């Protein structure tokens, strides 16, 4: 059963890569608008959990319900439609397209969904203003700083108004000051749109921006009481 009000719920997830067990009974749940930090040591299964929740990796067994629907029963086309329209992604290195300008990068998910160039770039600029990078529109990713690039990547992830934002070490390549600014803007923006945020991080300082923390160890997850 879906816990009341949960948007995304996973239970008893198992995933192995050959002899390596990446997930060993992991569970997860998140509400609309909630920011959940996924913490744990390197190799514990954090990214694998995020990729399963996002429909990028198929678990060997276990259940993932999005909006009450079992992801395993969706066709590949349905899952990729879900990723395009309901999910947003930010990774450690923003993975911006180097040949496109920043505004074209942010507009790209809308363009891929069939939005006209003019409307897509207008929406992109609104998001770039919120992330305080609207002055970088004409620059290419190679011409901006790491922190600016990550804010452009956050704007791109949010431009489609996703219900869930998946962020895997979004500040991992930034110094602490830039990292905190990215986290402030990311969580503010997500709260404005009531997007849920699944935030994978090693850093307690980054996890402090979440509403709740879970810890993954040896492919198993558990809730961690926030120690204030
Ligand atoms: N595509 C893959 N092929 C083979 N093994 C994999 C693959 N992806 C992950 N693993 C293994 O699964 C385990 C969990 O990896 P995962 O990437 O989920 O860890 P993580 O917690 O995200 O680590 P980090 O903090 O270093 O990013 C590790 O032992 C890893 O080597
Ligand atoms: Mg990882």
PDB file of C-alpha atoms and ligand atoms in Angstrom:
ATOM      1  CA  UNK A   1       0.000   0.000   0.000  1.00  0.00           C
ATOM      2  CA  UNK A   2       1.121   3.546  -0.655  1.00  0.00           C
ATOM      3  CA  UNK A   3       1.828   5.492   2.536  1.00  0.00           C
ATOM      4  CA  UNK A   4      -0.732   8.292   2.663  1.00  0.00           C
ATOM      5  CA  UNK A   5       0.213  11.224   0.468  1.00  0.00           C
ATOM      6  CA  UNK A   6       3.451   9.735  -0.878  1.00  0.00           C
ATOM      7  CA  UNK A   7       4.381  10.570  -4.448  1.00  0.00           C
ATOM      8  CA  UNK A   8       7.150   8.027  -4.901  1.00  0.00           C
ATOM      9  CA  UNK A   9       7.480   4.891  -2.779  1.00  0.00           C
ATOM     10  CA  UNK A  10       9.974   2.064  -3.083  1.00  0.00           C
ATOM     11  CA  UNK A  11      10.049  -1.160  -1.127  1.00  0.00           C
ATOM     12  CA  UNK A  12      12.401  -4.150  -0.905  1.00  0.00           C
ATOM     13  CA  UNK A  13      14.592  -3.048  -3.807  1.00  0.00           C
ATOM     14  CA  UNK A  14      17.324  -5.446  -4.857  1.00  0.00           C
ATOM     15  CA  UNK A  15      19.848  -4.785  -7.574  1.00  0.00           C
ATOM     16  CA  UNK A  16      23.047  -6.687  -8.334  1.00  0.00           C
ATOM     17  CA  UNK A  17      25.737  -6.052 -10.894  1.00  0.00           C
ATOM     18  CA  UNK A  18      27.255  -9.505 -11.409  1.00  0.00           C
ATOM     19  CA  UNK A  19      28.617 -10.526  -8.014  1.00  0.00           C
ATOM     20  CA  UNK A  20      28.184  -7.010  -6.566  1.00  0.00           C
ATOM     21  CA  UNK A  21      25.046  -6.304  -4.568  1.00  0.00           C
ATOM     22  CA  UNK A  22      24.240  -2.616  -5.000  1.00  0.00           C
ATOM     23  CA  UNK A  23      20.794  -2.639  -3.356  1.00  0.00           C
ATOM     24  CA  UNK A  24      19.807  -5.194  -0.754  1.00  0.00           C
ATOM     25  CA  UNK A  25      16.260  -4.443   0.349  1.00  0.00           C
ATOM     26  CA  UNK A  26      16.354  -0.632   0.134  1.00  0.00           C
ATOM     27  CA  UNK A  27      13.168   1.323   0.765  1.00  0.00           C
ATOM     28  CA  UNK A  28      12.245   4.931   0.162  1.00  0.00           C
ATOM     29  CA  UNK A  29       9.319   7.313   0.165  1.00  0.00           C
ATOM     30  CA  UNK A  30       8.823  10.989  -0.548  1.00  0.00           C
ATOM     31  CA  UNK A  31       5.887  13.401  -0.432  1.00  0.00           C
ATOM     32  CA  UNK A  32       5.167  16.208  -2.907  1.00  0.00           C
ATOM     33  CA  UNK A  33       7.301  19.196  -1.973  1.00  0.00           C
ATOM     34  CA  UNK A  34       9.531  17.215   0.382  1.00  0.00           C
ATOM     35  CA  UNK A  35      13.330  17.387   0.178  1.00  0.00           C
ATOM     36  CA  UNK A  36      14.912  14.065   1.190  1.00  0.00           C
ATOM     37  CA  UNK A  37      18.686  13.705   1.478  1.00  0.00           C
ATOM     38  CA  UNK A  38      20.166  10.285   0.700  1.00  0.00           C
ATOM     39  CA  UNK A  39      23.448   9.899   2.540  1.00  0.00           C
ATOM     40  CA  UNK A  40      25.937   7.085   3.054  1.00  0.00           C
ATOM     41  CA  UNK A  41      29.485   6.014   2.237  1.00  0.00           C
ATOM     42  CA  UNK A  42      30.904   5.632  -1.252  1.00  0.00           C
ATOM     43  CA  UNK A  43      29.684   2.445  -2.911  1.00  0.00           C
ATOM     44  CA  UNK A  44      26.745   2.025  -0.505  1.00  0.00           C
ATOM     45  CA  UNK A  45      24.144   2.189  -3.285  1.00  0.00           C
ATOM     46  CA  UNK A  46      22.969   5.817  -3.239  1.00  0.00           C
ATOM     47  CA  UNK A  47      23.244   6.444  -6.980  1.00  0.00           C
ATOM     48  CA  UNK A  48      21.781   3.033  -7.777  1.00  0.00           C
ATOM     49  CA  UNK A  49      18.792   3.864  -5.565  1.00  0.00           C
ATOM     50  CA  UNK A  50      18.338   7.228  -7.297  1.00  0.00           C
ATOM     51  CA  UNK A  51      18.616   5.645 -10.754  1.00  0.00           C
ATOM     52  CA  UNK A  52      16.014   3.008  -9.843  1.00  0.00           C
ATOM     53  CA  UNK A  53      13.611   5.606  -8.441  1.00  0.00           C
ATOM     54  CA  UNK A  54      14.038   7.680 -11.601  1.00  0.00           C
ATOM     55  CA  UNK A  55      13.321   4.729 -13.897  1.00  0.00           C
ATOM     56  CA  UNK A  56      16.825   4.800 -15.386  1.00  0.00           C
ATOM     57  CA  UNK A  57      17.853   1.451 -13.880  1.00  0.00           C
ATOM     58  CA  UNK A  58      15.455  -1.481 -13.478  1.00  0.00           C
ATOM     59  CA  UNK A  59      15.785  -3.222 -10.098  1.00  0.00           C
ATOM     60  CA  UNK A  60      16.034  -7.036 -10.030  1.00  0.00           C
ATOM     61  CA  UNK A  61      13.117  -7.147  -7.612  1.00  0.00           C
ATOM     62  CA  UNK A  62      11.047  -4.909  -5.385  1.00  0.00           C
ATOM     63  CA  UNK A  63       8.385  -2.324  -5.966  1.00  0.00           C
ATOM     64  CA  UNK A  64       8.486   1.319  -7.030  1.00  0.00           C
ATOM     65  CA  UNK A  65       5.207   3.204  -7.113  1.00  0.00           C
ATOM     66  CA  UNK A  66       5.012   6.624  -8.733  1.00  0.00           C
ATOM     67  CA  UNK A  67       1.664   8.291  -8.134  1.00  0.00           C
ATOM     68  CA  UNK A  68       0.325   4.869  -7.196  1.00  0.00           C
ATOM     69  CA  UNK A  69       1.527   3.195 -10.412  1.00  0.00           C
ATOM     70  CA  UNK A  70       4.056   0.383 -10.403  1.00  0.00           C
ATOM     71  CA  UNK A  71       6.971   1.515 -12.581  1.00  0.00           C
ATOM     72  CA  UNK A  72       7.866  -2.062 -13.578  1.00  0.00           C
ATOM     73  CA  UNK A  73       4.511  -2.419 -15.329  1.00  0.00           C
ATOM     74  CA  UNK A  74       5.067   0.654 -17.496  1.00  0.00           C
ATOM     75  CA  UNK A  75       6.394   0.270 -21.020  1.00  0.00           C
ATOM     76  CA  UNK A  76       9.799   1.746 -21.877  1.00  0.00           C
ATOM     77  CA  UNK A  77       7.994   4.508 -23.770  1.00  0.00           C
ATOM     78  CA  UNK A  78       5.847   5.338 -20.741  1.00  0.00           C
ATOM     79  CA  UNK A  79       8.886   5.401 -18.469  1.00  0.00           C
ATOM     80  CA  UNK A  80      10.805   7.689 -20.780  1.00  0.00           C
ATOM     81  CA  UNK A  81       7.772   9.952 -21.119  1.00  0.00           C
ATOM     82  CA  UNK A  82       7.624  10.065 -17.313  1.00  0.00           C
ATOM     83  CA  UNK A  83      11.311  11.013 -17.149  1.00  0.00           C
ATOM     84  CA  UNK A  84      10.815  13.760 -19.718  1.00  0.00           C
ATOM     85  CA  UNK A  85       7.659  15.302 -18.296  1.00  0.00           C
ATOM     86  CA  UNK A  86       7.551  14.570 -14.563  1.00  0.00           C
ATOM     87  CA  UNK A  87      11.201  14.254 -13.519  1.00  0.00           C
ATOM     88  CA  UNK A  88      14.139  16.648 -13.557  1.00  0.00           C
ATOM     89  CA  UNK A  89      17.802  15.704 -13.149  1.00  0.00           C
ATOM     90  CA  UNK A  90      20.926  17.402 -11.863  1.00  0.00           C
ATOM     91  CA  UNK A  91      24.221  15.550 -11.587  1.00  0.00           C
ATOM     92  CA  UNK A  92      27.632  16.283 -10.103  1.00  0.00           C
ATOM     93  CA  UNK A  93      28.857  17.758 -13.331  1.00  0.00           C
ATOM     94  CA  UNK A  94      25.910  19.591 -14.839  1.00  0.00           C
ATOM     95  CA  UNK A  95      26.176  17.786 -18.174  1.00  0.00           C
ATOM     96  CA  UNK A  96      25.267  20.897 -20.103  1.00  0.00           C
ATOM     97  CA  UNK A  97      25.603  20.647 -23.866  1.00  0.00           C
ATOM     98  CA  UNK A  98      28.863  22.509 -24.596  1.00  0.00           C
ATOM     99  CA  UNK A  99      27.849  23.660 -28.091  1.00  0.00           C
ATOM    100  CA  UNK A 100      24.664  25.369 -26.883  1.00  0.00           C
ATOM    101  CA  UNK A 101      24.460  28.680 -25.029  1.00  0.00           C
ATOM    102  CA  UNK A 102      23.246  28.634 -21.432  1.00  0.00           C
ATOM    103  CA  UNK A 103      19.753  29.789 -22.369  1.00  0.00           C
ATOM    104  CA  UNK A 104      19.568  27.168 -25.135  1.00  0.00           C
ATOM    105  CA  UNK A 105      20.636  24.528 -22.605  1.00  0.00           C
ATOM    106  CA  UNK A 106      17.887  25.520 -20.174  1.00  0.00           C
ATOM    107  CA  UNK A 107      15.324  25.673 -22.990  1.00  0.00           C
ATOM    108  CA  UNK A 108      16.340  22.258 -24.363  1.00  0.00           C
ATOM    109  CA  UNK A 109      13.921  20.023 -22.360  1.00  0.00           C
ATOM    110  CA  UNK A 110      11.013  22.214 -23.509  1.00  0.00           C
ATOM    111  CA  UNK A 111      12.227  22.176 -27.112  1.00  0.00           C
ATOM    112  CA  UNK A 112      12.391  18.357 -26.949  1.00  0.00           C
ATOM    113  CA  UNK A 113       8.777  18.376 -25.739  1.00  0.00           C
ATOM    114  CA  UNK A 114       7.780  20.391 -28.798  1.00  0.00           C
ATOM    115  CA  UNK A 115       7.627  23.909 -27.329  1.00  0.00           C
ATOM    116  CA  UNK A 116       8.472  26.703 -29.792  1.00  0.00           C
ATOM    117  CA  UNK A 117      11.914  28.262 -29.512  1.00  0.00           C
ATOM    118  CA  UNK A 118      10.543  31.626 -28.441  1.00  0.00           C
ATOM    119  CA  UNK A 119       8.300  30.252 -25.693  1.00  0.00           C
ATOM    120  CA  UNK A 120      10.992  27.820 -24.502  1.00  0.00           C
ATOM    121  CA  UNK A 121      13.631  30.549 -24.235  1.00  0.00           C
ATOM    122  CA  UNK A 122      11.212  32.850 -22.437  1.00  0.00           C
ATOM    123  CA  UNK A 123      10.493  30.153 -19.843  1.00  0.00           C
ATOM    124  CA  UNK A 124      14.219  29.401 -19.650  1.00  0.00           C
ATOM    125  CA  UNK A 125      15.007  33.004 -18.818  1.00  0.00           C
ATOM    126  CA  UNK A 126      12.404  33.074 -16.051  1.00  0.00           C
ATOM    127  CA  UNK A 127      14.126  30.089 -14.449  1.00  0.00           C
ATOM    128  CA  UNK A 128      17.565  31.561 -15.005  1.00  0.00           C
ATOM    129  CA  UNK A 129      16.439  34.702 -13.170  1.00  0.00           C
ATOM    130  CA  UNK A 130      15.308  32.601 -10.219  1.00  0.00           C
ATOM    131  CA  UNK A 131      18.687  30.861 -10.168  1.00  0.00           C
ATOM    132  CA  UNK A 132      20.433  34.231 -10.628  1.00  0.00           C
ATOM    133  CA  UNK A 133      22.149  33.282 -13.907  1.00  0.00           C
ATOM    134  CA  UNK A 134      19.978  35.219 -16.371  1.00  0.00           C
ATOM    135  CA  UNK A 135      22.967  37.413 -17.280  1.00  0.00           C
ATOM    136  CA  UNK A 136      24.784  34.322 -18.658  1.00  0.00           C
ATOM    137  CA  UNK A 137      22.230  33.516 -21.347  1.00  0.00           C
ATOM    138  CA  UNK A 138      24.474  33.966 -24.371  1.00  0.00           C
ATOM    139  CA  UNK A 139      27.560  32.316 -22.866  1.00  0.00           C
ATOM    140  CA  UNK A 140      28.456  28.700 -23.448  1.00  0.00           C
ATOM    141  CA  UNK A 141      28.976  26.301 -20.518  1.00  0.00           C
ATOM    142  CA  UNK A 142      32.757  26.426 -21.024  1.00  0.00           C
ATOM    143  CA  UNK A 143      32.687  30.175 -20.359  1.00  0.00           C
ATOM    144  CA  UNK A 144      30.988  30.130 -16.926  1.00  0.00           C
ATOM    145  CA  UNK A 145      32.164  29.092 -13.446  1.00  0.00           C
ATOM    146  CA  UNK A 146      31.372  25.738 -11.854  1.00  0.00           C
ATOM    147  CA  UNK A 147      28.785  27.238  -9.520  1.00  0.00           C
ATOM    148  CA  UNK A 148      27.149  29.196 -12.331  1.00  0.00           C
ATOM    149  CA  UNK A 149      27.095  26.071 -14.499  1.00  0.00           C
ATOM    150  CA  UNK A 150      25.361  24.084 -11.756  1.00  0.00           C
ATOM    151  CA  UNK A 151      22.756  26.823 -11.349  1.00  0.00           C
ATOM    152  CA  UNK A 152      22.150  26.691 -15.110  1.00  0.00           C
ATOM    153  CA  UNK A 153      21.782  22.900 -14.759  1.00  0.00           C
ATOM    154  CA  UNK A 154      19.247  23.370 -11.925  1.00  0.00           C
ATOM    155  CA  UNK A 155      17.295  25.838 -14.086  1.00  0.00           C
ATOM    156  CA  UNK A 156      17.291  23.280 -16.911  1.00  0.00           C
ATOM    157  CA  UNK A 157      16.070  20.548 -14.539  1.00  0.00           C
ATOM    158  CA  UNK A 158      13.190  22.714 -13.308  1.00  0.00           C
ATOM    159  CA  UNK A 159      12.099  24.335 -16.572  1.00  0.00           C
ATOM    160  CA  UNK A 160       9.573  21.569 -17.306  1.00  0.00           C
ATOM    161  CA  UNK A 161       8.017  22.040 -13.836  1.00  0.00           C
ATOM    162  CA  UNK A 162       8.850  18.459 -12.754  1.00  0.00           C
ATOM    163  CA  UNK A 163       7.119  16.759  -9.838  1.00  0.00           C
ATOM    164  CA  UNK A 164      10.385  15.170  -8.719  1.00  0.00           C
ATOM    165  CA  UNK A 165      13.869  16.621  -8.980  1.00  0.00           C
ATOM    166  CA  UNK A 166      16.633  14.010  -8.756  1.00  0.00           C
ATOM    167  CA  UNK A 167      19.979  15.479  -7.762  1.00  0.00           C
ATOM    168  CA  UNK A 168      23.102  13.281  -7.429  1.00  0.00           C
ATOM    169  CA  UNK A 169      25.887  15.190  -5.676  1.00  0.00           C
ATOM    170  CA  UNK A 170      24.767  18.445  -7.344  1.00  0.00           C
ATOM    171  CA  UNK A 171      27.344  20.432  -5.393  1.00  0.00           C
ATOM    172  CA  UNK A 172      30.034  17.739  -5.305  1.00  0.00           C
ATOM    173  CA  UNK A 173      32.341  19.657  -7.629  1.00  0.00           C
ATOM    174  CA  UNK A 174      31.869  23.058  -5.953  1.00  0.00           C
ATOM    175  CA  UNK A 175      33.547  24.845  -3.055  1.00  0.00           C
ATOM    176  CA  UNK A 176      31.411  25.190   0.074  1.00  0.00           C
ATOM    177  CA  UNK A 177      30.267  28.772  -0.549  1.00  0.00           C
ATOM    178  CA  UNK A 178      29.112  28.046  -4.105  1.00  0.00           C
ATOM    179  CA  UNK A 179      27.642  24.737  -2.968  1.00  0.00           C
ATOM    180  CA  UNK A 180      25.529  26.420  -0.332  1.00  0.00           C
ATOM    181  CA  UNK A 181      24.252  29.027  -2.775  1.00  0.00           C
ATOM    182  CA  UNK A 182      23.274  26.323  -5.272  1.00  0.00           C
ATOM    183  CA  UNK A 183      21.482  24.412  -2.503  1.00  0.00           C
ATOM    184  CA  UNK A 184      19.652  27.529  -1.289  1.00  0.00           C
ATOM    185  CA  UNK A 185      18.441  28.358  -4.780  1.00  0.00           C
ATOM    186  CA  UNK A 186      17.643  24.737  -5.642  1.00  0.00           C
ATOM    187  CA  UNK A 187      15.555  24.135  -2.510  1.00  0.00           C
ATOM    188  CA  UNK A 188      13.828  27.544  -2.770  1.00  0.00           C
ATOM    189  CA  UNK A 189      12.913  26.866  -6.385  1.00  0.00           C
ATOM    190  CA  UNK A 190      11.677  23.363  -5.596  1.00  0.00           C
ATOM    191  CA  UNK A 191       9.541  24.648  -2.715  1.00  0.00           C
ATOM    192  CA  UNK A 192       8.048  27.326  -4.966  1.00  0.00           C
ATOM    193  CA  UNK A 193       6.826  24.654  -7.388  1.00  0.00           C
ATOM    194  CA  UNK A 194       6.109  21.958  -4.757  1.00  0.00           C
ATOM    195  CA  UNK A 195       8.547  19.593  -6.495  1.00  0.00           C
ATOM    196  CA  UNK A 196       9.886  16.724  -4.386  1.00  0.00           C
ATOM    197  CA  UNK A 197      13.692  16.580  -4.284  1.00  0.00           C
ATOM    198  CA  UNK A 198      15.734  13.380  -3.978  1.00  0.00           C
ATOM    199  CA  UNK A 199      19.152  14.694  -3.029  1.00  0.00           C
ATOM    200  CA  UNK A 200      22.156  12.351  -2.931  1.00  0.00           C
ATOM    201  CA  UNK A 201      25.071  13.821  -1.019  1.00  0.00           C
ATOM    202  CA  UNK A 202      28.087  12.910   1.105  1.00  0.00           C
ATOM    203  CA  UNK A 203      28.048  16.221   2.885  1.00  0.00           C
ATOM    204  CA  UNK A 204      26.150  16.912   6.105  1.00  0.00           C
ATOM    205  CA  UNK A 205      26.199  20.604   5.215  1.00  0.00           C
ATOM    206  CA  UNK A 206      24.309  19.897   1.997  1.00  0.00           C
ATOM    207  CA  UNK A 207      21.936  17.423   3.664  1.00  0.00           C
ATOM    208  CA  UNK A 208      21.048  20.171   6.166  1.00  0.00           C
ATOM    209  CA  UNK A 209      18.936  21.735   3.392  1.00  0.00           C
ATOM    210  CA  UNK A 210      16.634  18.693   3.425  1.00  0.00           C
ATOM    211  CA  UNK A 211      13.478  18.029   5.423  1.00  0.00           C
ATOM    212  CA  UNK A 212      14.522  14.448   6.153  1.00  0.00           C
ATOM    213  CA  UNK A 213      17.598  12.290   5.780  1.00  0.00           C
ATOM    214  CA  UNK A 214      17.964   8.635   4.983  1.00  0.00           C
ATOM    215  CA  UNK A 215      21.191   6.687   5.204  1.00  0.00           C
ATOM    216  CA  UNK A 216      22.161   3.933   2.786  1.00  0.00           C
ATOM    217  CA  UNK A 217      24.634   1.310   3.975  1.00  0.00           C
ATOM    218  CA  UNK A 218      25.459  -1.869   2.070  1.00  0.00           C
ATOM    219  CA  UNK A 219      22.411  -1.367  -0.119  1.00  0.00           C
ATOM    220  CA  UNK A 220      20.007  -1.015   2.816  1.00  0.00           C
ATOM    221  CA  UNK A 221      18.343   2.269   3.724  1.00  0.00           C
ATOM    222  CA  UNK A 222      16.997   3.611   6.968  1.00  0.00           C
ATOM    223  CA  UNK A 223      15.640   6.895   8.238  1.00  0.00           C
ATOM    224  CA  UNK A 224      18.056   8.985  10.212  1.00  0.00           C
ATOM    225  CA  UNK A 225      16.703  11.227  12.929  1.00  0.00           C
ATOM    226  CA  UNK A 226      18.007  14.694  12.293  1.00  0.00           C
ATOM    227  CA  UNK A 227      20.522  15.615  15.006  1.00  0.00           C
ATOM    228  CA  UNK A 228      20.214  19.363  15.392  1.00  0.00           C
TER     229      UNK A 228
HETATM  230  N1  LIG B   1      26.887  -0.042 -13.737  1.00  0.00           N
HETATM  231  C1  LIG B   1      27.502  -0.732 -12.768  1.00  0.00           C
HETATM  232  N2  LIG B   1      28.185  -1.863 -13.055  1.00  0.00           N
HETATM  233  C2  LIG B   1      28.785  -2.578 -12.085  1.00  0.00           C
HETATM  234  N3  LIG B   1      28.770  -2.248 -10.778  1.00  0.00           N
HETATM  235  C3  LIG B   1      28.104  -1.135 -10.430  1.00  0.00           C
HETATM  236  C4  LIG B   1      27.437  -0.310 -11.401  1.00  0.00           C
HETATM  237  N4  LIG B   1      26.868   0.739 -10.760  1.00  0.00           N
HETATM  238  C5  LIG B   1      27.170   0.580  -9.462  1.00  0.00           C
HETATM  239  N5  LIG B   1      27.908  -0.527  -9.246  1.00  0.00           N
HETATM  240  C6  LIG B   1      28.395  -1.031  -7.941  1.00  0.00           C
HETATM  241  O1  LIG B   1      27.286  -1.032  -7.048  1.00  0.00           O
HETATM  242  C7  LIG B   1      27.665  -0.546  -5.770  1.00  0.00           C
HETATM  243  C8  LIG B   1      26.849   0.696  -5.432  1.00  0.00           C
HETATM  244  O2  LIG B   1      27.229   1.749  -6.321  1.00  0.00           O
HETATM  245  P1  LIG B   1      26.593   3.199  -6.298  1.00  0.00           P
HETATM  246  O3  LIG B   1      27.111   3.909  -7.477  1.00  0.00           O
HETATM  247  O4  LIG B   1      25.141   3.075  -6.142  1.00  0.00           O
HETATM  248  O5  LIG B   1      27.237   3.786  -4.949  1.00  0.00           O
HETATM  249  P2  LIG B   1      27.189   5.257  -4.349  1.00  0.00           P
HETATM  250  O6  LIG B   1      26.688   5.121  -2.952  1.00  0.00           O
HETATM  251  O7  LIG B   1      26.461   6.158  -5.261  1.00  0.00           O
HETATM  252  O8  LIG B   1      28.743   5.641  -4.305  1.00  0.00           O
HETATM  253  P3  LIG B   1      29.463   7.101  -4.495  1.00  0.00           P
HETATM  254  O9  LIG B   1      29.198   7.839  -3.221  1.00  0.00           O
HETATM  255  O10 LIG B   1      30.891   6.734  -4.644  1.00  0.00           O
HETATM  256  O11 LIG B   1      28.877   7.756  -5.699  1.00  0.00           O
HETATM  257  C9  LIG B   1      29.173  -0.302  -5.851  1.00  0.00           C
HETATM  258  O12 LIG B   1      29.842  -1.438  -5.355  1.00  0.00           O
HETATM  259  C10 LIG B   1      29.426  -0.126  -7.329  1.00  0.00           C
HETATM  260  O13 LIG B   1      30.717  -0.503  -7.650  1.00  0.00           O
HETATM  261 MG1  LIG B   2      27.037   7.816  -6.416  1.00  0.00          MG
END
